[in-house]
PDB file of C-alpha atoms in Angstrom:
ATOM      1  CA  GLN A  48      -0.329  -0.114   0.038  1.00 70.00           C
ATOM      2  CA  LYS A  49       1.123   3.383  -0.925  1.00 79.00           C
ATOM      3  CA  GLU A  50       1.831   5.864   2.107  1.00 88.00           C
ATOM      4  CA  VAL A  51      -0.266   8.593   0.092  1.00 93.00           C
ATOM      5  CA  GLU A  52      -2.865   8.087  -2.275  1.00 93.00           C
ATOM      6  CA  GLN A  53      -4.019  11.028  -5.060  1.00 94.00           C
ATOM      7  CA  ASP A  54      -6.658  10.862  -7.463  1.00 88.00           C
ATOM      8  CA  PRO A  55      -4.602  11.295 -10.977  1.00 86.00           C
ATOM      9  CA  GLY A  56      -7.684  12.807 -12.811  1.00 87.00           C
ATOM     10  CA  PRO A  57      -7.572  14.817 -14.976  1.00 92.00           C
ATOM     11  CA  LEU A  58     -10.200  17.220 -13.600  1.00 95.00           C
ATOM     12  CA  SER A  59     -11.639  19.844 -15.938  1.00 97.00           C
ATOM     13  CA  VAL A  60     -13.459  22.670 -14.467  1.00 97.00           C
ATOM     14  CA  PRO A  61     -14.791  26.074 -15.914  1.00 97.00           C
ATOM     15  CA  GLU A  62     -13.057  29.200 -15.069  1.00 98.00           C
ATOM     16  CA  GLY A  63     -14.804  30.396 -11.846  1.00 97.00           C
ATOM     17  CA  ALA A  64     -15.397  27.146 -10.248  1.00 97.00           C
ATOM     18  CA  ILE A  65     -14.370  26.102  -6.664  1.00 97.00           C
ATOM     19  CA  VAL A  66     -12.017  23.320  -7.108  1.00 97.00           C
ATOM     20  CA  SER A  67     -11.353  20.469  -4.567  1.00 97.00           C
ATOM     21  CA  LEU A  68      -8.020  18.279  -4.653  1.00 97.00           C
ATOM     22  CA  ASN A  69      -7.664  15.532  -2.128  1.00 96.00           C
ATOM     23  CA  CYS A  70      -4.899  12.838  -1.015  1.00 96.00           C
ATOM     24  CA  THR A  71      -5.380  10.372   1.430  1.00 96.00           C
ATOM     25  CA  TYR A  72      -2.569   8.738   3.491  1.00 95.00           C
ATOM     26  CA  SER A  73      -1.914   5.583   5.552  1.00 93.00           C
ATOM     27  CA  ASN A  74       0.446   6.738   8.438  1.00 91.00           C
ATOM     28  CA  SER A  75      -1.318   8.357  11.265  1.00 90.00           C
ATOM     29  CA  ALA A  76       1.813   9.870  12.135  1.00 89.00           C
ATOM     30  CA  PHE A  77       2.239  12.274   9.616  1.00 90.00           C
ATOM     31  CA  GLN A  78       1.812  15.701  10.639  1.00 87.00           C
ATOM     32  CA  TYR A  79       3.422  18.101   8.022  1.00 87.00           C
ATOM     33  CA  PHE A  80       1.680  18.327   5.082  1.00 91.00           C
ATOM     34  CA  MET A  81       2.522  20.456   1.787  1.00 91.00           C
ATOM     35  CA  TRP A  82       0.861  21.015  -1.482  1.00 94.00           C
ATOM     36  CA  TYR A  83       3.082  21.745  -4.759  1.00 94.00           C
ATOM     37  CA  ARG A  84       2.084  23.216  -7.912  1.00 96.00           C
ATOM     38  CA  GLN A  85       3.635  21.560 -11.045  1.00 96.00           C
ATOM     39  CA  TYR A  86       3.162  23.146 -14.450  1.00 96.00           C
ATOM     40  CA  SER A  87       3.755  21.201 -17.715  1.00 94.00           C
ATOM     41  CA  ARG A  88       7.951  20.531 -18.063  1.00 91.00           C
ATOM     42  CA  LYS A  89       8.337  22.523 -14.873  1.00 93.00           C
ATOM     43  CA  GLY A  90       9.525  21.264 -11.469  1.00 94.00           C
ATOM     44  CA  PRO A  91       7.235  21.533  -8.720  1.00 94.00           C
ATOM     45  CA  GLU A  92       6.547  24.791  -6.461  1.00 92.00           C
ATOM     46  CA  LEU A  93       5.483  24.760  -3.020  1.00 89.00           C
ATOM     47  CA  LEU A  94       2.123  26.299  -2.602  1.00 91.00           C
ATOM     48  CA  MET A  95       0.947  25.488   0.909  1.00 89.00           C
ATOM     49  CA  TYR A  96       2.265  24.304   4.015  1.00 86.00           C
ATOM     50  CA  THR A  97       0.291  23.218   6.915  1.00 87.00           C
ATOM     51  CA  TYR A  98       1.172  21.696  10.211  1.00 82.00           C
ATOM     52  CA  SER A  99      -1.527  19.140  11.983  1.00 79.00           C
ATOM     53  CA  SER A 100      -4.963  19.589  11.786  1.00 80.00           C
ATOM     54  CA  GLY A 101      -7.310  22.204  10.468  1.00 80.00           C
ATOM     55  CA  ASN A 102      -7.709  25.144   7.782  1.00 88.00           C
ATOM     56  CA  LYS A 103      -4.913  27.348   6.216  1.00 91.00           C
ATOM     57  CA  GLU A 104      -5.877  29.866   3.844  1.00 93.00           C
ATOM     58  CA  ASP A 105      -3.921  31.988   1.553  1.00 92.00           C
ATOM     59  CA  GLY A 106      -5.666  34.211  -1.069  1.00 95.00           C
ATOM     60  CA  ARG A 107      -7.868  31.358  -3.281  1.00 97.00           C
ATOM     61  CA  PHE A 108      -6.357  28.627  -1.527  1.00 97.00           C
ATOM     62  CA  THR A 109      -7.273  26.775   1.382  1.00 96.00           C
ATOM     63  CA  ALA A 110      -5.510  23.782   2.862  1.00 95.00           C
ATOM     64  CA  GLN A 111      -7.419  21.775   5.163  1.00 95.00           C
ATOM     65  CA  VAL A 112      -6.295  18.704   7.231  1.00 95.00           C
ATOM     66  CA  ASP A 113      -8.618  16.087   8.724  1.00 93.00           C
ATOM     67  CA  LYS A 114      -6.129  13.703  11.071  1.00 91.00           C
ATOM     68  CA  SER A 115      -8.982  11.652  12.257  1.00 91.00           C
ATOM     69  CA  SER A 116     -10.015  10.683   8.381  1.00 92.00           C
ATOM     70  CA  LYS A 117      -6.133  10.866   7.178  1.00 93.00           C
ATOM     71  CA  TYR A 118      -7.333  13.192   4.432  1.00 93.00           C
ATOM     72  CA  ILE A 119      -5.957  16.503   3.349  1.00 96.00           C
ATOM     73  CA  SER A 120      -7.606  19.135   0.610  1.00 96.00           C
ATOM     74  CA  LEU A 121      -6.675  21.758  -1.088  1.00 97.00           C
ATOM     75  CA  PHE A 122      -9.435  24.100  -2.385  1.00 97.00           C
ATOM     76  CA  ILE A 123      -9.194  26.942  -5.028  1.00 98.00           C
ATOM     77  CA  ARG A 124     -11.851  29.416  -5.202  1.00 98.00           C
ATOM     78  CA  ASP A 125     -12.540  31.275  -8.019  1.00 98.00           C
ATOM     79  CA  SER A 126     -10.291  28.948 -10.631  1.00 98.00           C
ATOM     80  CA  GLN A 127      -8.427  30.667 -13.112  1.00 98.00           C
ATOM     81  CA  PRO A 128      -7.139  28.965 -16.558  1.00 97.00           C
ATOM     82  CA  SER A 129      -3.613  29.888 -15.052  1.00 97.00           C
ATOM     83  CA  ASP A 130      -4.268  27.340 -11.985  1.00 98.00           C
ATOM     84  CA  SER A 131      -4.298  24.729 -14.858  1.00 98.00           C
ATOM     85  CA  ALA A 132      -1.341  22.341 -13.587  1.00 97.00           C
ATOM     86  CA  THR A 133      -0.610  19.235 -11.730  1.00 96.00           C
ATOM     87  CA  TYR A 134      -1.086  19.447  -7.851  1.00 97.00           C
ATOM     88  CA  LEU A 135       0.869  17.129  -5.657  1.00 96.00           C
ATOM     89  CA  CYS A 136       0.495  16.712  -2.053  1.00 95.00           C
ATOM     90  CA  ALA A 137       3.291  15.840   0.498  1.00 92.00           C
ATOM     91  CA  MET A 138       3.725  14.732   3.779  1.00 90.00           C
ATOM     92  CA  SER A 139       5.916  13.595   6.438  1.00 87.00           C
ATOM     93  CA  VAL A 140       6.025  12.420   9.941  1.00 84.00           C
ATOM     94  CA  ILE A 141       9.424  14.668  10.817  1.00 74.00           C
ATOM     95  CA  TYR A 142       9.998  18.178   8.933  1.00 68.00           C
ATOM     96  CA  ASN A 143      13.110  16.810   7.144  1.00 72.00           C
ATOM     97  CA  PHE A 144      13.123  17.458   3.525  1.00 69.00           C
ATOM     98  CA  ASN A 145      14.340  14.150   3.063  1.00 73.00           C
ATOM     99  CA  LYS A 146      11.816  12.294   4.823  1.00 79.00           C
ATOM    100  CA  PHE A 147       8.497  13.482   2.812  1.00 86.00           C
ATOM    101  CA  TYR A 148       6.372  11.200   0.626  1.00 91.00           C
ATOM    102  CA  PHE A 149       4.799  12.843  -2.433  1.00 93.00           C
ATOM    103  CA  GLY A 150       1.421  12.085  -3.776  1.00 94.00           C
ATOM    104  CA  SER A 151       1.154  11.292  -7.578  1.00 94.00           C
ATOM    105  CA  GLY A 152      -0.416  14.429  -8.208  1.00 95.00           C
ATOM    106  CA  THR A 153      -3.758  15.291  -9.964  1.00 96.00           C
ATOM    107  CA  LYS A 154      -4.095  17.042 -13.201  1.00 96.00           C
ATOM    108  CA  LEU A 155      -6.349  20.059 -13.416  1.00 97.00           C
ATOM    109  CA  ASN A 156      -7.591  22.003 -16.400  1.00 97.00           C
ATOM    110  CA  VAL A 157      -9.500  25.025 -15.886  1.00 97.00           C
ATOM    111  CA  LYS A 158     -11.705  25.844 -19.053  1.00 97.00           C
ATOM    112  CA  PRO A 159     -11.740  29.595 -19.776  1.00 95.00           C
TER     113      PRO A 159
ATOM    114  CA  ASP V 184      14.171  27.935 -12.209  1.00 50.00           C
ATOM    115  CA  ALA V 185      16.015  30.889 -10.483  1.00 61.00           C
ATOM    116  CA  GLY V 186      19.188  29.491  -8.795  1.00 91.00           C
ATOM    117  CA  ILE V 187      19.004  26.185  -9.845  1.00 95.00           C
ATOM    118  CA  THR V 188      20.072  24.711 -13.337  1.00 96.00           C
ATOM    119  CA  GLN V 189      19.975  21.054 -14.590  1.00 97.00           C
ATOM    120  CA  SER V 190      21.549  19.671 -17.445  1.00 97.00           C
ATOM    121  CA  PRO V 191      20.826  18.046 -19.866  1.00 97.00           C
ATOM    122  CA  ARG V 192      17.285  18.950 -20.411  1.00 97.00           C
ATOM    123  CA  HIS V 193      16.829  15.781 -22.481  1.00 97.00           C
ATOM    124  CA  LYS V 194      18.783  12.838 -23.120  1.00 97.00           C
ATOM    125  CA  VAL V 195      18.554   9.543 -24.931  1.00 97.00           C
ATOM    126  CA  THR V 196      20.773   6.930 -24.092  1.00 97.00           C
ATOM    127  CA  GLU V 197      21.433   3.127 -24.735  1.00 97.00           C
ATOM    128  CA  THR V 198      20.622   0.183 -21.980  1.00 97.00           C
ATOM    129  CA  GLY V 199      24.050  -0.595 -20.158  1.00 97.00           C
ATOM    130  CA  THR V 200      25.926   2.853 -20.691  1.00 97.00           C
ATOM    131  CA  PRO V 201      26.861   5.310 -18.078  1.00 96.00           C
ATOM    132  CA  VAL V 202      24.842   8.585 -17.555  1.00 97.00           C
ATOM    133  CA  THR V 203      25.489  11.533 -15.493  1.00 98.00           C
ATOM    134  CA  LEU V 204      22.982  14.065 -14.641  1.00 98.00           C
ATOM    135  CA  ARG V 205      24.124  17.612 -13.520  1.00 98.00           C
ATOM    136  CA  CYS V 206      22.405  19.879 -10.949  1.00 98.00           C
ATOM    137  CA  HIS V 207      24.129  23.422 -10.720  1.00 98.00           C
ATOM    138  CA  GLN V 208      22.944  25.695  -7.931  1.00 96.00           C
ATOM    139  CA  THR V 209      23.566  29.376  -7.180  1.00 95.00           C
ATOM    140  CA  GLU V 210      22.096  30.117  -3.910  1.00 90.00           C
ATOM    141  CA  ASN V 211      24.809  28.441  -1.703  1.00 91.00           C
ATOM    142  CA  HIS V 212      22.328  25.993  -0.043  1.00 90.00           C
ATOM    143  CA  ARG V 213      23.756  23.207   1.994  1.00 91.00           C
ATOM    144  CA  TYR V 214      21.290  20.361   0.958  1.00 91.00           C
ATOM    145  CA  MET V 215      20.575  19.189  -2.540  1.00 94.00           C
ATOM    146  CA  TYR V 216      18.311  16.267  -3.384  1.00 94.00           C
ATOM    147  CA  TRP V 217      17.778  13.816  -6.740  1.00 97.00           C
ATOM    148  CA  TYR V 218      14.219  12.761  -7.137  1.00 96.00           C
ATOM    149  CA  ARG V 219      12.782  10.849 -10.017  1.00 97.00           C
ATOM    150  CA  GLN V 220       9.182  11.064 -10.950  1.00 96.00           C
ATOM    151  CA  ASP V 221       7.128   8.617 -12.990  1.00 94.00           C
ATOM    152  CA  PRO V 222       3.423   8.602 -13.703  1.00 88.00           C
ATOM    153  CA  GLY V 223       1.775   6.506 -10.874  1.00 84.00           C
ATOM    154  CA  HIS V 224       4.363   7.042  -8.295  1.00 86.00           C
ATOM    155  CA  GLY V 225       4.911  10.908  -7.986  1.00 86.00           C
ATOM    156  CA  LEU V 226       8.239  12.117  -6.491  1.00 92.00           C
ATOM    157  CA  ARG V 227      10.926   9.875  -5.108  1.00 94.00           C
ATOM    158  CA  LEU V 228      14.051  10.442  -3.150  1.00 94.00           C
ATOM    159  CA  ILE V 229      16.959   8.858  -4.921  1.00 96.00           C
ATOM    160  CA  HIS V 230      19.998  10.499  -3.168  1.00 96.00           C
ATOM    161  CA  TYR V 231      20.525  13.733  -1.224  1.00 94.00           C
ATOM    162  CA  SER V 232      23.555  15.655  -0.129  1.00 95.00           C
ATOM    163  CA  TYR V 233      23.945  17.414   3.357  1.00 92.00           C
ATOM    164  CA  GLY V 234      27.286  18.873   2.669  1.00 92.00           C
ATOM    165  CA  VAL V 235      30.554  18.689   0.087  1.00 94.00           C
ATOM    166  CA  LYS V 236      31.030  15.024  -0.048  1.00 93.00           C
ATOM    167  CA  ASP V 237      28.352  13.913   2.114  1.00 95.00           C
ATOM    168  CA  THR V 238      25.632  12.252   0.919  1.00 96.00           C
ATOM    169  CA  ASP V 239      22.979   9.538   1.760  1.00 94.00           C
ATOM    170  CA  LYS V 240      20.719   7.169  -0.068  1.00 95.00           C
ATOM    171  CA  GLY V 241      16.844   8.052  -0.397  1.00 93.00           C
ATOM    172  CA  GLU V 242      13.837   5.614  -0.886  1.00 90.00           C
ATOM    173  CA  VAL V 243      15.145   4.371  -4.516  1.00 95.00           C
ATOM    174  CA  SER V 244      18.894   4.557  -4.788  1.00 96.00           C
ATOM    175  CA  ASP V 245      19.878   0.832  -6.326  1.00 96.00           C
ATOM    176  CA  GLY V 246      21.448   1.660  -9.488  1.00 96.00           C
ATOM    177  CA  TYR V 247      22.245   5.161  -8.795  1.00 98.00           C
ATOM    178  CA  SER V 248      25.241   6.904  -7.166  1.00 97.00           C
ATOM    179  CA  VAL V 249      25.993  10.760  -6.447  1.00 98.00           C
ATOM    180  CA  SER V 250      28.917  12.951  -5.886  1.00 97.00           C
ATOM    181  CA  ARG V 251      29.167  16.217  -4.769  1.00 97.00           C
ATOM    182  CA  SER V 252      32.953  17.826  -4.929  1.00 96.00           C
ATOM    183  CA  LYS V 253      31.952  21.654  -4.883  1.00 96.00           C
ATOM    184  CA  THR V 254      28.752  23.422  -2.819  1.00 95.00           C
ATOM    185  CA  GLU V 255      27.083  24.287  -6.352  1.00 96.00           C
ATOM    186  CA  ASP V 256      27.276  20.996  -8.192  1.00 97.00           C
ATOM    187  CA  PHE V 257      25.235  17.342  -7.354  1.00 98.00           C
ATOM    188  CA  LEU V 258      25.873  14.858 -10.069  1.00 98.00           C
ATOM    189  CA  LEU V 259      23.831  11.747 -10.615  1.00 98.00           C
ATOM    190  CA  THR V 260      25.245   8.883 -12.209  1.00 98.00           C
ATOM    191  CA  LEU V 261      23.491   5.722 -13.576  1.00 97.00           C
ATOM    192  CA  GLU V 262      26.019   3.372 -13.541  1.00 93.00           C
ATOM    193  CA  SER V 263      24.521   1.176 -16.046  1.00 96.00           C
ATOM    194  CA  ALA V 264      21.211   2.345 -17.649  1.00 97.00           C
ATOM    195  CA  THR V 265      18.270   0.134 -17.646  1.00 97.00           C
ATOM    196  CA  SER V 266      14.705   0.862 -19.483  1.00 97.00           C
ATOM    197  CA  SER V 267      13.202   0.923 -15.656  1.00 97.00           C
ATOM    198  CA  GLN V 268      15.392   4.313 -14.943  1.00 98.00           C
ATOM    199  CA  THR V 269      13.588   6.074 -17.773  1.00 98.00           C
ATOM    200  CA  SER V 270      11.983   8.850 -16.093  1.00 98.00           C
ATOM    201  CA  VAL V 271      11.831  12.384 -15.049  1.00 97.00           C
ATOM    202  CA  TYR V 272      14.939  13.539 -12.911  1.00 98.00           C
ATOM    203  CA  PHE V 273      14.438  16.633 -10.701  1.00 97.00           C
ATOM    204  CA  CYS V 274      16.713  18.224  -8.337  1.00 97.00           C
ATOM    205  CA  ALA V 275      16.061  20.256  -5.389  1.00 93.00           C
ATOM    206  CA  ILE V 276      17.860  22.357  -2.664  1.00 92.00           C
ATOM    207  CA  SER V 277      17.189  23.627   0.570  1.00 87.00           C
ATOM    208  CA  GLU V 278      18.797  25.894   3.097  1.00 81.00           C
ATOM    209  CA  ARG V 279      18.197  24.241   5.819  1.00 73.00           C
ATOM    210  CA  GLU V 280      17.510  20.228   6.634  1.00 69.00           C
ATOM    211  CA  PHE V 281      14.645  21.171   8.830  1.00 67.00           C
ATOM    212  CA  TYR V 282      11.912  22.805   7.334  1.00 63.00           C
ATOM    213  CA  ARG V 283      10.548  26.287   8.637  1.00 64.00           C
ATOM    214  CA  GLU V 284       7.168  28.048   7.277  1.00 60.00           C
ATOM    215  CA  GLU V 285       9.163  30.506   5.319  1.00 55.00           C
ATOM    216  CA  ASP V 286      11.474  28.404   3.159  1.00 65.00           C
ATOM    217  CA  GLY V 287      11.238  27.168   0.011  1.00 61.00           C
ATOM    218  CA  TYR V 288      12.349  23.808  -1.177  1.00 74.00           C
ATOM    219  CA  THR V 289      13.192  24.477  -4.579  1.00 88.00           C
ATOM    220  CA  PHE V 290      12.876  22.298  -7.776  1.00 93.00           C
ATOM    221  CA  GLY V 291      15.106  22.895 -11.126  1.00 95.00           C
ATOM    222  CA  SER V 292      13.110  22.025 -14.142  1.00 95.00           C
ATOM    223  CA  GLY V 293      13.941  18.535 -14.806  1.00 97.00           C
ATOM    224  CA  THR V 294      15.749  16.198 -17.070  1.00 98.00           C
ATOM    225  CA  ARG V 295      13.948  13.925 -19.210  1.00 97.00           C
ATOM    226  CA  LEU V 296      15.705  10.738 -19.406  1.00 98.00           C
ATOM    227  CA  THR V 297      14.955   7.862 -21.959  1.00 98.00           C
ATOM    228  CA  VAL V 298      16.656   4.673 -21.862  1.00 97.00           C
ATOM    229  CA  VAL V 299      16.502   2.736 -25.093  1.00 96.00           C
TER     230      VAL V 299
END
């Protein structure tokens, strides 16, 4: 069983829609969670970081962690065509960079 | 990507040949990492370095070796390339080992390697 599971999509939505991207995980000890955005033919870039449970908001993006369900989400409000990318989740028990487990990514397409 | 350059960007090589990929950084960061990205598997850590000549294995290190003789350069070598090593390889850098909220963890643009 993989440590982190993520639906590969693709997820196609109209511009302005609210997008929900999700990851599930098996290790209940994970407590550091990240979301990365990866444009085609580019490296991933850090979008959001959360520690433990709860919500965190940054502009149009909200990261949510539900440790009881071992489930994390990234919500994008008022989605734009420029949000079209692959979104990767990553998580870790401890906050060493070399200990993070990545999901396989969900491809998002926002149509104008 | 600012501060980190991978070369080559694309490479096609034959099975059994050695291949070296280069990661060069201008940020003077201590930590450097090599990942591979494959459909359905996400990013998996191959090797990482925590200083000049200091390296350690990651999750999928078999068939790979690394070297870091200078702070700015981290080389990944496929000793005898196999078709299973066809992948996109990413280098990443970080200033610290332990993450702080204001930190970045910068990835390069990747090297697309095909082993035929």
